[in-house]
Coordinates of C-alpha atoms in Angstrom, one line a residue:
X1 CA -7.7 -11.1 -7.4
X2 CA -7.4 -10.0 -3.9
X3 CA -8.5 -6.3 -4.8
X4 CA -12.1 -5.9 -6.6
X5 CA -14.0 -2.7 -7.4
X6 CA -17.8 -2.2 -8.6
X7 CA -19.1 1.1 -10.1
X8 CA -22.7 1.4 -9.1
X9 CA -23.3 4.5 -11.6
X10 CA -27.0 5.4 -9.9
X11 CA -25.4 5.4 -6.6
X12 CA -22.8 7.5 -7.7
X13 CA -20.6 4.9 -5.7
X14 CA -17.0 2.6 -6.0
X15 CA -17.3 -0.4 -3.7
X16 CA -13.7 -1.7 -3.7
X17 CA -13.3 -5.1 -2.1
X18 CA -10.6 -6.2 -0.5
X19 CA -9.6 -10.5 0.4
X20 CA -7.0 -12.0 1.7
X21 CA -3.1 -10.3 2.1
X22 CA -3.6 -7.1 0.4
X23 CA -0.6 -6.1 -2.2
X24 CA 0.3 -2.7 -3.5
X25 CA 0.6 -4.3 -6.9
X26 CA -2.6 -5.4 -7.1
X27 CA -4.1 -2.2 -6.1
X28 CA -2.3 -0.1 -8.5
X29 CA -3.6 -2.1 -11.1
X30 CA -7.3 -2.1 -9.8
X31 CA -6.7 1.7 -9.6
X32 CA -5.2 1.6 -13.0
X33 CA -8.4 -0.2 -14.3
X34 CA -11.0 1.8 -12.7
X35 CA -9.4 5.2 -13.7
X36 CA -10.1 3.6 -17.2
X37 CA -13.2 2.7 -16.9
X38 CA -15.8 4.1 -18.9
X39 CA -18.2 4.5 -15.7
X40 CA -15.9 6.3 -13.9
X41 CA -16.6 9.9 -12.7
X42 CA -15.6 12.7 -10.7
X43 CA -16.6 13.0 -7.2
X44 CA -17.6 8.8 -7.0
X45 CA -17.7 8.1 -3.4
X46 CA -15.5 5.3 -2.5
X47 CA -16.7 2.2 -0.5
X48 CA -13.7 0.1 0.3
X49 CA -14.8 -3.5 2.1
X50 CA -11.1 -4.2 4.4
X51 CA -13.8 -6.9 6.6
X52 CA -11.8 -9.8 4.4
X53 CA -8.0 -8.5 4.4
X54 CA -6.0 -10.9 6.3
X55 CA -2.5 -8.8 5.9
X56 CA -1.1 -6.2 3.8
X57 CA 2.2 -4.9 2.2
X58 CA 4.2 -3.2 4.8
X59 CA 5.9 -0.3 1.9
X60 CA 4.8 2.4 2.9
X61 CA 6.8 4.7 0.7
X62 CA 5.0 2.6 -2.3
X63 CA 1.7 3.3 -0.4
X64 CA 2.8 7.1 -0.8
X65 CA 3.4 6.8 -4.6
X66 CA 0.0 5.0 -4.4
X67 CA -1.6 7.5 -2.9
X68 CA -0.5 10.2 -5.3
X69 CA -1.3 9.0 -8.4
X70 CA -5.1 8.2 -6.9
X71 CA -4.9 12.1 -5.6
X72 CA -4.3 12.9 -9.3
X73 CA -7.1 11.2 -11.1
X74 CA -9.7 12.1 -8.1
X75 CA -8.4 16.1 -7.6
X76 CA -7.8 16.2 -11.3
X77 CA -11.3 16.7 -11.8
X78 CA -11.7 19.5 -9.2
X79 CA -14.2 17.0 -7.3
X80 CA -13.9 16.6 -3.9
X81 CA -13.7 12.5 -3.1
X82 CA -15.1 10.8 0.0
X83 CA -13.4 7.4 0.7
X84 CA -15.0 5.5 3.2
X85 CA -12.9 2.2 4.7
X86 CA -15.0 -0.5 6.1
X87 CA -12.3 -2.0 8.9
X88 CA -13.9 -4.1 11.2
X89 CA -11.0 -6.1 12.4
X90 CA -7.7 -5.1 14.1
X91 CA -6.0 -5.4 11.2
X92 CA -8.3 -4.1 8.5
X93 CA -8.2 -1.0 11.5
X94 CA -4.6 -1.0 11.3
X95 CA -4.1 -0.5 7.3
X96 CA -7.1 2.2 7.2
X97 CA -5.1 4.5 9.8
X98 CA -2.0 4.6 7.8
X99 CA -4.1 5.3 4.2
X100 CA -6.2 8.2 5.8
X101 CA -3.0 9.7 7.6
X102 CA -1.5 9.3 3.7
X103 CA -5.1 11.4 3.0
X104 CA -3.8 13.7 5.7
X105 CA -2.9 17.0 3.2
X106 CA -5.3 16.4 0.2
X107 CA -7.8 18.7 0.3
X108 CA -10.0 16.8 -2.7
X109 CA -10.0 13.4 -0.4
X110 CA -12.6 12.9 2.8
X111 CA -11.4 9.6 4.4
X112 CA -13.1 8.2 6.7
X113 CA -12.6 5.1 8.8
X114 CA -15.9 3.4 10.1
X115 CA -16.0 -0.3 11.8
X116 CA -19.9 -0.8 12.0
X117 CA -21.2 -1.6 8.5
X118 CA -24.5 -0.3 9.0
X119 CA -23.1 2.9 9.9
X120 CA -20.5 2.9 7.1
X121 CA -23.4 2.3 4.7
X122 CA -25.5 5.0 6.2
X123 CA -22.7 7.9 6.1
X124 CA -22.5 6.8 2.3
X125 CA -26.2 8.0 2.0
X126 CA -27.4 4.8 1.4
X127 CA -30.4 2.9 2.9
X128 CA -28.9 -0.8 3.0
X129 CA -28.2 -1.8 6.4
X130 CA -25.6 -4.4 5.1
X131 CA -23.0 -4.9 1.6
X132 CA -24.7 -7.7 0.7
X133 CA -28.0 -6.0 0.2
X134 CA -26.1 -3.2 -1.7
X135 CA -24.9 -5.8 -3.7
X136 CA -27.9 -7.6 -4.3
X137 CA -30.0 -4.4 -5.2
X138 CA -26.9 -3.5 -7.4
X139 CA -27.6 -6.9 -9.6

């Protein structure tokens, strides 16, 4: 699936990964999952990887609807959210400006965009210098 997410519960962390052309679909139904998931809590920073996304669905008034029903589950817990994007490439840089201007009036949502993944990691909190040693120390 071109849209992945992985609770780390001790980190208190989401690291979404995306691959490939990126389609609203698929992340409605990775949103749909995670807001399911038993490990899911209020306040969970979000980590999403855009380093792999080669393209992405252009609908931006689906991206809106998107964007609304992930402002319900995050502000319906009266939690503030941090979503960090990882988007070290033009276009990964290109879909992370319109989601954070889609952030633009939620008050419960931080979003950030950051393109060095050291530095992404290190405004998350976290010590790993890289998403491979997150991963790793997640296993």
């Amino acid at each position: 699936m071109p849209v992945s997410y992985r609770i780390l519960p001790d980190r208190g962390l989401v690291y979404v990964r995306y691959e490939g052309y990126a389609r609203l679909d698929d992340t409605f139904e990775a949103f749909a999952r995670y807001s399911r998931d038993p490990d899911a809590r209020p306040g969970q920073k979000q980590f999403v990887d855009l380093s792999r996304l080669t393209g992405f669905e252009r609908d931006f008034a689906r991206l809106m609807e998107l964007q609304a029903n992930k402002a319900d589950v995050f502000h319906g817990h009266h939690a503030q959210t941090l979503v960090l994007y990882y988007a070290p490439t033009p276009i990964s840089r290109d879909i992370a400006r319109h989601v954070v201007r889609s952030w633009r009036d939620v008050p419960s949502v931080i979003a950030l965009v950051q393109d060095s993944e050291s530095e992404a990691l290190a405004l998350l909190g976290l010590s790993e210098t890289s998403i491979s040693q997150l991963v790793e120390r997640a296993d």
